[in-house]
Every structure is written in C-alpha cells, then in structure tokens.
Amino acid sequence: MSNESPPTRYHPFHVALHWLIALMVIGAIAIGMLYLDSPNAPEKIPYLQLHSMWGFVLIALMVVRLITRFALKRPADATTGNSILDGVAKVTHFLLYFLVLGMLVSGFGMSMQANLMAVFQGQAELPADFRVFPPRIGHGLTYSLLFIVILLHIGAAFYHQFVRKDKLMARMWFGRR
C-alpha cells in the first residue's frame, strides 16, 4: 500500500478527454437542435452523416474516458462542506456518463432502424419521420435530461469557482500536478 497523497489535479490525458468530450457533446446537441430538429428532407442527410460520425467518435472517447477514470490516479473527491450537495455531485457525475452513453446508444439504435448507412450510401430513402422509431423517444428524453444535468454540472463548477473560491476548476485543467 502506498502512502502517496492523491494528486491535486487530474492527469493531463483525463483533462484533454474531459474537455474534448464536453465540446463534442455540446456540438452534437447543437447539430441536433439546429439542423436535425425539422422534417426529414434530402438536404438533411449531410447533417445526419456528421451527427452520426460525431456519435461514433464520442462513443470511442467515452470508452477511453471510463477506462482512464479508473486507471489513472485522480484527486480526492471535492466537497462543498454539505453531505447532501456532495451526494448530488456524485449522482450528477454518474448521470453525465449514463446520459451521454444513453444518447449514443439510442442514436445508434435509431440509425440502425432507419437504415441510415444505406441512406448515406444512396441505397435507401430517408425515412419521413424518425419519431416512428422507438429509440427516438429515448433519444429525445435523454437529451432533455442530459441538458439539465449539464447545466447543473456547469452551475456547480461556477459555484465552486466564484462562490466558494476553492479553485476547483483548476483540477480539471492543465498544470503541474
């Protein structure tokens, strides 16, 4: 057993994954809201291709992120000084992983049911409406929950940084460990 104290910051690889995944999730949400939340039409196909490819990259990054979460040393859990808020933080972090993976799985399921690979290759027609596919319900619900949890996560980070002034955000940034 090692007497080493835990690091004060996350490993740079974990930091890079965190911010890359955060930007990609926000990008995927933006693509979905701006370009895909409309009736299906042929001009929508390039955005569907981008959104799908983006999802495949995200699932790979999430798998790597989960592995590094357990493989790399990380700082001790942050505290607010309130056990209820600390519990909410643990649940929020779990939900971030769970909901992002839920979005990816439901998106993949919808893609399979809509035969999007054949659509992208010009071998099939784009379905008139994705709402006929059961995974679409999960995709929409998960999006709504994920959006709320992301706002909660950002709000908590700002609370730590600007109200508690405990420099918590420095732990998930590059610097000396």
XYZ file of N, CA and C in Angstrom:
531
model
N 0.844 -1.187 0.000
C 0.000 0.000 0.000
C 0.882 1.240 0.000
N 0.577 2.180 -0.855
C 1.372 3.390 -0.999
C 0.852 4.484 -0.077
N 1.795 5.253 0.455
C 1.420 6.386 1.317
C 1.366 7.677 0.523
N 1.456 7.554 -0.811
C 1.389 8.735 -1.670
C 0.058 9.444 -1.494
N 0.134 10.758 -1.423
C -1.121 11.511 -1.352
C -1.702 11.602 -2.762
N -3.011 11.733 -2.859
C -3.617 11.824 -4.195
C -3.168 13.107 -4.886
N -3.148 13.091 -6.220
C -2.755 14.316 -6.932
C -3.764 15.437 -6.679
N -3.330 16.652 -6.923
C -4.235 17.798 -6.746
C -4.987 18.118 -8.032
N -4.522 17.549 -9.145
C -5.153 17.770 -10.444
C -5.362 16.425 -11.131
N -6.260 16.448 -12.097
C -6.450 15.261 -12.922
C -5.284 15.132 -13.886
N -5.025 13.911 -14.307
C -3.973 13.627 -15.283
C -4.272 14.419 -16.563
N -3.251 14.961 -17.239
C -3.488 15.751 -18.454
C -4.297 15.011 -19.526
N -4.115 13.701 -19.633
C -4.884 12.940 -20.605
C -6.367 12.963 -20.240
N -6.662 12.843 -18.949
C -8.051 12.888 -18.484
C -8.640 14.280 -18.711
N -7.832 15.303 -18.479
C -8.275 16.687 -18.705
C -8.626 16.882 -20.183
N -7.719 16.423 -21.059
C -7.961 16.567 -22.501
C -9.241 15.834 -22.910
N -9.434 14.620 -22.407
C -10.655 13.868 -22.722
C -11.897 14.591 -22.215
N -11.830 15.103 -20.995
C -12.976 15.804 -20.410
C -13.429 16.942 -21.305
N -12.482 17.806 -21.679
C -12.846 18.990 -22.457
C -13.210 18.646 -23.893
N -12.535 17.668 -24.473
C -12.886 17.237 -25.825
C -14.295 16.652 -25.850
N -14.594 15.790 -24.894
C -15.932 15.195 -24.833
C -16.976 16.270 -24.552
N -16.669 17.197 -23.647
C -17.622 18.273 -23.344
C -17.947 19.071 -24.599
N -16.924 19.451 -25.352
C -17.144 20.214 -26.588
C -17.903 19.388 -27.618
N -17.577 18.108 -27.708
C -18.261 17.259 -28.682
C -19.722 17.031 -28.318
N -20.020 16.874 -27.028
C -21.415 16.711 -26.606
C -22.196 17.983 -26.918
N -21.618 19.132 -26.601
C -22.290 20.398 -26.911
C -22.468 20.547 -28.426
N -21.450 20.159 -29.191
C -21.553 20.208 -30.647
C -22.631 19.284 -31.182
N -22.709 18.075 -30.638
C -23.738 17.125 -31.075
C -25.133 17.650 -30.763
N -25.278 18.250 -29.590
C -26.566 18.839 -29.214
C -26.908 19.983 -30.174
N -25.917 20.819 -30.477
C -26.155 21.951 -31.381
C -26.559 21.468 -32.772
N -25.851 20.474 -33.302
C -26.199 19.935 -34.617
C -27.626 19.392 -34.592
N -27.945 18.650 -33.532
C -29.292 18.091 -33.417
C -30.363 19.165 -33.365
N -30.122 20.193 -32.573
C -31.121 21.257 -32.419
C -31.239 22.133 -33.661
N -30.111 22.495 -34.246
C -30.114 23.454 -35.352
C -30.453 22.845 -36.701
N -30.032 21.598 -36.918
C -30.148 21.037 -38.267
C -31.012 19.783 -38.360
N -31.237 19.115 -37.247
C -31.941 17.835 -37.337
C -33.332 17.853 -36.729
N -33.675 18.911 -36.041
C -34.990 19.004 -35.407
C -35.978 19.654 -36.372
N -36.119 19.025 -37.524
C -37.017 19.537 -38.564
C -37.496 18.328 -39.361
N -38.507 18.526 -40.193
C -38.954 17.389 -41.020
C -37.801 16.853 -41.876
N -37.803 15.555 -42.079
C -36.747 14.935 -42.871
C -36.857 15.353 -44.336
N -35.719 15.686 -44.898
C -35.623 16.074 -46.307
C -34.219 15.697 -46.771
N -34.026 15.490 -48.060
C -32.703 15.091 -48.555
C -31.561 16.017 -48.127
N -31.828 17.311 -48.012
C -30.753 18.243 -47.614
C -30.316 18.045 -46.157
N -31.033 17.255 -45.424
C -30.711 16.953 -44.037
C -29.644 15.851 -43.932
N -29.434 15.093 -45.003
C -28.546 13.932 -44.965
C -27.109 14.282 -44.560
N -26.479 15.327 -45.094
C -25.099 15.630 -44.662
C -24.996 15.905 -43.154
N -26.018 16.543 -42.597
C -26.008 16.805 -41.157
C -26.201 15.518 -40.361
N -27.025 14.620 -40.875
C -27.194 13.312 -40.240
C -25.883 12.528 -40.285
N -25.179 12.607 -41.408
C -23.882 11.928 -41.515
C -22.901 12.483 -40.492
N -22.818 13.793 -40.395
C -21.923 14.426 -39.429
C -22.309 14.036 -38.009
N -23.593 14.111 -37.700
C -24.101 13.778 -36.370
C -23.786 12.319 -36.028
N -23.973 11.428 -36.987
C -23.698 10.003 -36.765
C -22.210 9.745 -36.560
N -21.387 10.330 -37.421
C -19.944 10.158 -37.297
C -19.463 10.719 -35.956
N -20.009 11.853 -35.599
C -19.687 12.508 -34.329
C -20.011 11.549 -33.176
N -21.158 10.883 -33.265
C -21.563 9.924 -32.236
C -20.615 8.752 -32.123
N -20.134 8.234 -33.257
C -19.186 7.118 -33.222
C -17.874 7.534 -32.560
N -17.401 8.730 -32.850
C -16.184 9.226 -32.206
C -16.432 9.407 -30.709
N -17.585 9.948 -30.367
C -17.911 10.152 -28.950
C -17.964 8.840 -28.177
N -18.541 7.802 -28.742
C -18.619 6.530 -28.017
C -17.211 5.988 -27.771
N -16.326 6.120 -28.738
C -14.945 5.665 -28.541
C -14.264 6.479 -27.436
N -14.459 7.794 -27.467
C -13.858 8.645 -26.435
C -14.443 8.348 -25.052
N -15.733 8.051 -24.992
C -16.354 7.732 -23.703
C -15.793 6.432 -23.128
N -15.550 5.451 -23.979
C -14.956 4.201 -23.503
C -13.559 4.472 -22.941
N -12.772 5.253 -23.675
C -11.433 5.613 -23.196
C -11.542 6.396 -21.891
N -12.504 7.301 -21.830
C -12.690 8.111 -20.617
C -13.030 7.243 -19.415
N -13.897 6.271 -19.606
C -14.255 5.384 -18.497
C -13.057 4.554 -18.040
N -12.263 4.098 -18.990
C -11.065 3.326 -18.630
C -10.097 4.209 -17.848
N -9.847 5.419 -18.337
C -8.892 6.298 -17.656
C -9.411 6.755 -16.301
N -10.716 6.818 -16.156
C -11.285 7.217 -14.861
C -10.846 6.262 -13.761
N -10.707 5.001 -14.101
C -10.328 4.014 -13.102
C -8.840 3.666 -13.154
N -8.173 3.927 -14.273
C -6.771 3.541 -14.434
C -5.800 4.615 -13.947
N -6.177 5.874 -14.062
C -5.273 6.954 -13.681
C -5.610 7.462 -12.282
N -4.558 7.884 -11.584
C -4.791 8.481 -10.262
C -5.553 9.777 -10.453
N -6.407 10.052 -9.496
C -7.183 11.285 -9.580
C -7.253 11.931 -8.207
N -7.597 13.213 -8.195
C -7.684 13.920 -6.907
C -8.786 13.328 -6.033
N -8.675 13.601 -4.754
C -9.737 13.205 -3.830
C -11.021 13.916 -4.243
N -12.154 13.318 -3.920
C -13.430 13.953 -4.257
C -13.506 15.338 -3.632
N -14.046 16.260 -4.394
C -14.237 17.627 -3.893
C -15.396 17.611 -2.906
N -15.408 18.591 -2.057
C -16.511 18.696 -1.104
C -17.035 20.125 -1.067
N -18.316 20.220 -0.777
C -18.924 21.537 -0.604
C -19.031 21.876 0.874
N -18.758 20.873 1.701
C -18.964 21.042 3.126
C -20.373 20.645 3.536
N -21.153 20.169 2.572
C -22.536 19.755 2.823
C -22.708 18.358 2.235
N -23.053 17.393 3.078
C -23.126 15.998 2.614
C -24.208 15.796 1.554
N -25.288 16.563 1.619
C -26.352 16.429 0.616
C -25.845 16.919 -0.741
N -25.204 18.088 -0.774
C -24.661 18.603 -2.029
C -23.555 17.703 -2.577
N -22.753 17.140 -1.673
C -21.706 16.212 -2.121
C -22.332 14.965 -2.748
N -23.448 14.515 -2.198
C -24.172 13.382 -2.789
C -24.755 13.731 -4.142
N -25.296 14.942 -4.261
C -25.827 15.405 -5.552
C -24.697 15.440 -6.587
N -23.503 15.842 -6.181
C -22.360 15.886 -7.103
C -22.028 14.488 -7.626
N -22.026 13.496 -6.743
C -21.736 12.125 -7.177
C -22.798 11.627 -8.149
N -24.054 11.894 -7.845
C -25.145 11.470 -8.723
C -25.043 12.196 -10.066
N -24.728 13.479 -10.033
C -24.605 14.269 -11.262
C -23.506 13.710 -12.165
N -22.353 13.389 -11.591
C -21.263 12.829 -12.395
C -21.654 11.480 -12.996
N -22.310 10.648 -12.200
C -22.781 9.366 -12.731
C -23.761 9.603 -13.875
N -24.700 10.532 -13.677
C -25.702 10.811 -14.706
C -25.081 11.362 -15.990
N -24.025 12.150 -15.868
C -23.360 12.648 -17.071
C -22.873 11.479 -17.926
N -22.191 10.535 -17.320
C -21.726 9.353 -18.054
C -22.910 8.567 -18.607
N -23.868 8.275 -17.745
C -25.014 7.441 -18.107
C -25.830 8.066 -19.242
N -26.104 9.352 -19.137
C -26.940 10.010 -20.143
C -26.222 10.203 -21.473
N -24.928 10.518 -21.434
C -24.190 10.621 -22.697
C -24.184 9.250 -23.375
N -23.911 8.201 -22.617
C -23.940 6.860 -23.206
C -25.351 6.516 -23.683
N -26.368 6.939 -22.945
C -27.758 6.712 -23.364
C -28.075 7.408 -24.674
N -27.574 8.630 -24.849
C -27.765 9.349 -26.112
C -27.105 8.591 -27.257
N -25.903 8.112 -27.003
C -25.162 7.416 -28.050
C -25.838 6.096 -28.426
N -26.278 5.351 -27.439
C -26.931 4.063 -27.707
C -28.270 4.278 -28.416
N -29.060 5.238 -27.945
C -30.357 5.477 -28.590
C -30.163 6.028 -30.002
N -29.155 6.854 -30.203
C -28.861 7.358 -31.543
C -28.433 6.241 -32.472
N -27.602 5.334 -31.964
C -27.180 4.194 -32.768
C -28.380 3.312 -33.115
N -29.252 3.084 -32.127
C -30.448 2.273 -32.380
C -31.347 2.902 -33.428
N -31.526 4.200 -33.343
C -32.351 4.907 -34.316
C -31.708 4.834 -35.705
N -30.396 4.988 -35.748
C -29.670 4.903 -37.015
C -29.846 3.525 -37.651
N -29.772 2.498 -36.839
C -29.937 1.137 -37.362
C -31.361 0.928 -37.878
N -32.359 1.344 -37.105
C -33.742 1.144 -37.512
C -34.095 1.971 -38.750
N -33.493 3.132 -38.891
C -33.765 3.985 -40.050
C -32.903 3.607 -41.250
N -32.009 2.626 -41.055
C -31.123 2.162 -42.125
C -30.297 3.321 -42.694
N -29.746 4.141 -41.790
C -29.037 5.338 -42.234
C -27.763 5.046 -43.019
N -27.099 3.947 -42.755
C -25.896 3.636 -43.533
C -26.252 3.482 -45.017
N -27.372 2.821 -45.293
C -27.819 2.676 -46.685
C -28.259 4.024 -47.248
N -28.887 4.855 -46.409
C -29.293 6.197 -46.842
C -28.051 7.001 -47.212
N -27.008 6.933 -46.367
C -25.782 7.695 -46.623
C -25.096 7.247 -47.909
N -25.275 5.991 -48.276
C -24.651 5.459 -49.492
C -25.561 5.605 -50.711
N -26.720 6.232 -50.525
C -27.643 6.439 -51.629
C -28.413 5.192 -52.029
N -28.436 4.184 -51.147
C -29.100 2.912 -51.445
C -30.488 2.802 -50.827
N -30.884 3.813 -50.056
C -32.204 3.801 -49.419
C -32.670 5.243 -49.261
N -33.962 5.386 -49.072
C -34.554 6.707 -48.874
C -34.529 7.071 -47.393
N -34.423 8.334 -47.139
C -34.501 8.840 -45.770
C -35.925 8.652 -45.266
N -36.107 8.064 -44.074
C -37.473 7.924 -43.553
C -38.141 9.291 -43.424
N -39.448 9.306 -43.569
C -40.196 10.562 -43.497
C -40.108 11.197 -42.110
N -40.038 10.368 -41.065
C -40.062 10.872 -39.697
C -39.361 9.869 -38.781
N -38.415 10.339 -38.004
C -37.700 9.446 -37.076
C -38.544 9.069 -35.858
N -39.621 9.798 -35.623
C -40.450 9.512 -34.440
C -41.167 8.172 -34.519
N -41.130 7.521 -35.680
C -41.741 6.193 -35.792
C -40.837 5.123 -35.185
N -39.594 5.462 -34.889
C -38.650 4.501 -34.339
C -38.591 4.640 -32.817
N -38.814 3.547 -32.069
C -38.809 3.623 -30.599
C -37.570 4.285 -29.985
N -36.348 4.065 -30.503
C -35.201 4.737 -29.877
C -35.276 6.267 -29.930
N -36.097 6.816 -30.835
C -36.244 8.272 -30.929
C -36.832 8.835 -29.642
N -37.730 8.086 -29.016
C -38.316 8.530 -27.750
C -37.215 8.646 -26.693
N -36.385 7.606 -26.603
C -35.282 7.626 -25.644
C -34.271 8.713 -25.953
N -34.006 8.942 -27.222
C -33.047 9.962 -27.629
C -33.529 11.347 -27.194
N -34.801 11.616 -27.419
C -35.367 12.915 -27.041
C -35.426 13.106 -25.537
N -35.868 12.087 -24.817
C -35.949 12.179 -23.355
C -34.552 12.315 -22.745
N -33.631 11.507 -23.240
C -32.271 11.557 -22.715
C -31.641 12.911 -22.985
N -31.896 13.477 -24.162
C -31.385 14.813 -24.477
C -31.868 15.818 -23.429
N -33.151 15.791 -23.131
C -33.703 16.764 -22.169
C -33.053 16.608 -20.800
N -32.919 15.374 -20.346
C -32.295 15.126 -19.038
C -30.819 15.517 -19.052
N -30.126 15.174 -20.137
C -28.708 15.494 -20.251
C -28.498 17.004 -20.237
N -29.327 17.736 -20.926
C -29.207 19.186 -20.959
C -29.316 19.764 -19.542
N -30.270 19.265 -18.770
C -30.447 19.724 -17.384
C -29.235 19.374 -16.533
N -28.722 18.155 -16.671
C -27.574 17.720 -15.874
C -26.316 18.501 -16.261
N -26.157 18.798 -17.546
C -25.016 19.618 -17.974
C -25.097 21.004 -17.330
N -26.275 21.607 -17.338
C -26.433 22.917 -16.697
C -26.132 22.845 -15.202
N -26.570 21.772 -14.556
C -26.283 21.572 -13.127
C -24.772 21.456 -12.904
N -24.105 20.695 -13.760
C -22.658 20.497 -13.654
C -21.914 21.824 -13.828
N -22.290 22.591 -14.830
C -21.658 23.892 -15.068
C -21.944 24.839 -13.905
N -23.187 24.837 -13.434
C -23.544 25.682 -12.294
C -22.733 25.329 -11.054
N -22.534 24.029 -10.815
C -21.748 23.608 -9.658
C -20.289 24.038 -9.798
N -19.748 23.924 -11.017
C -18.365 24.363 -11.241
C -18.232 25.860 -10.963
N -19.177 26.646 -11.428
C -19.151 28.088 -11.173
C -19.337 28.391 -9.682
N -20.192 27.632 -9.023
C -20.387 27.801 -7.578
C -19.054 27.604 -6.853
N -18.354 26.513 -7.197
C -17.062 26.261 -6.559
C -16.066 27.372 -6.877
N -16.034 27.784 -8.126
C -15.022 28.744 -8.562
C -15.276 30.156 -8.031
N -16.539 30.595 -8.068
C -16.822 32.007 -7.783
C -17.487 32.271 -6.434
N -18.144 31.277 -5.858
C -18.769 31.475 -4.546
C -17.863 30.913 -3.451
N -17.516 29.638 -3.569
C -16.625 29.015 -2.583
C -15.174 29.436 -2.779
N -14.833 29.842 -3.993
C -13.471 30.270 -4.340
C -12.425 29.230 -3.929
N -12.767 27.950 -4.186
C -11.861 26.862 -3.820
C -10.998 26.382 -4.989
N -11.051 27.107 -6.108
C -10.239 26.820 -7.292
C -10.431 25.385 -7.799
N -11.624 24.884 -7.644
C -11.927 23.518 -8.065
C -11.696 23.325 -9.560
N -11.998 24.312 -10.357
C -11.868 24.171 -11.812
C -10.414 23.962 -12.235
N -9.465 24.382 -11.442
C -8.050 24.179 -11.772
C -7.698 22.694 -11.786
N -8.445 21.885 -11.047
C -8.182 20.441 -11.024
C -8.421 19.808 -12.390
N -9.342 20.369 -13.171
C -9.671 19.814 -14.474
C -9.108 20.723 -15.574
N -7.885 21.198 -15.325
C -7.188 21.978 -16.327
C -5.724 21.572 -16.306
N -5.002 22.003 -17.309
C -3.602 21.617 -17.442
C -2.734 22.423 -16.474
N -1.749 21.792 -15.908
C -0.844 22.453 -14.996
C -0.051 21.419 -14.225
N 0.768 21.890 -13.329
C 1.575 20.949 -12.517
C 0.675 20.166 -11.608
N 0.979 18.895 -11.532
C 0.179 18.004 -10.691
C 0.768 18.007 -9.322
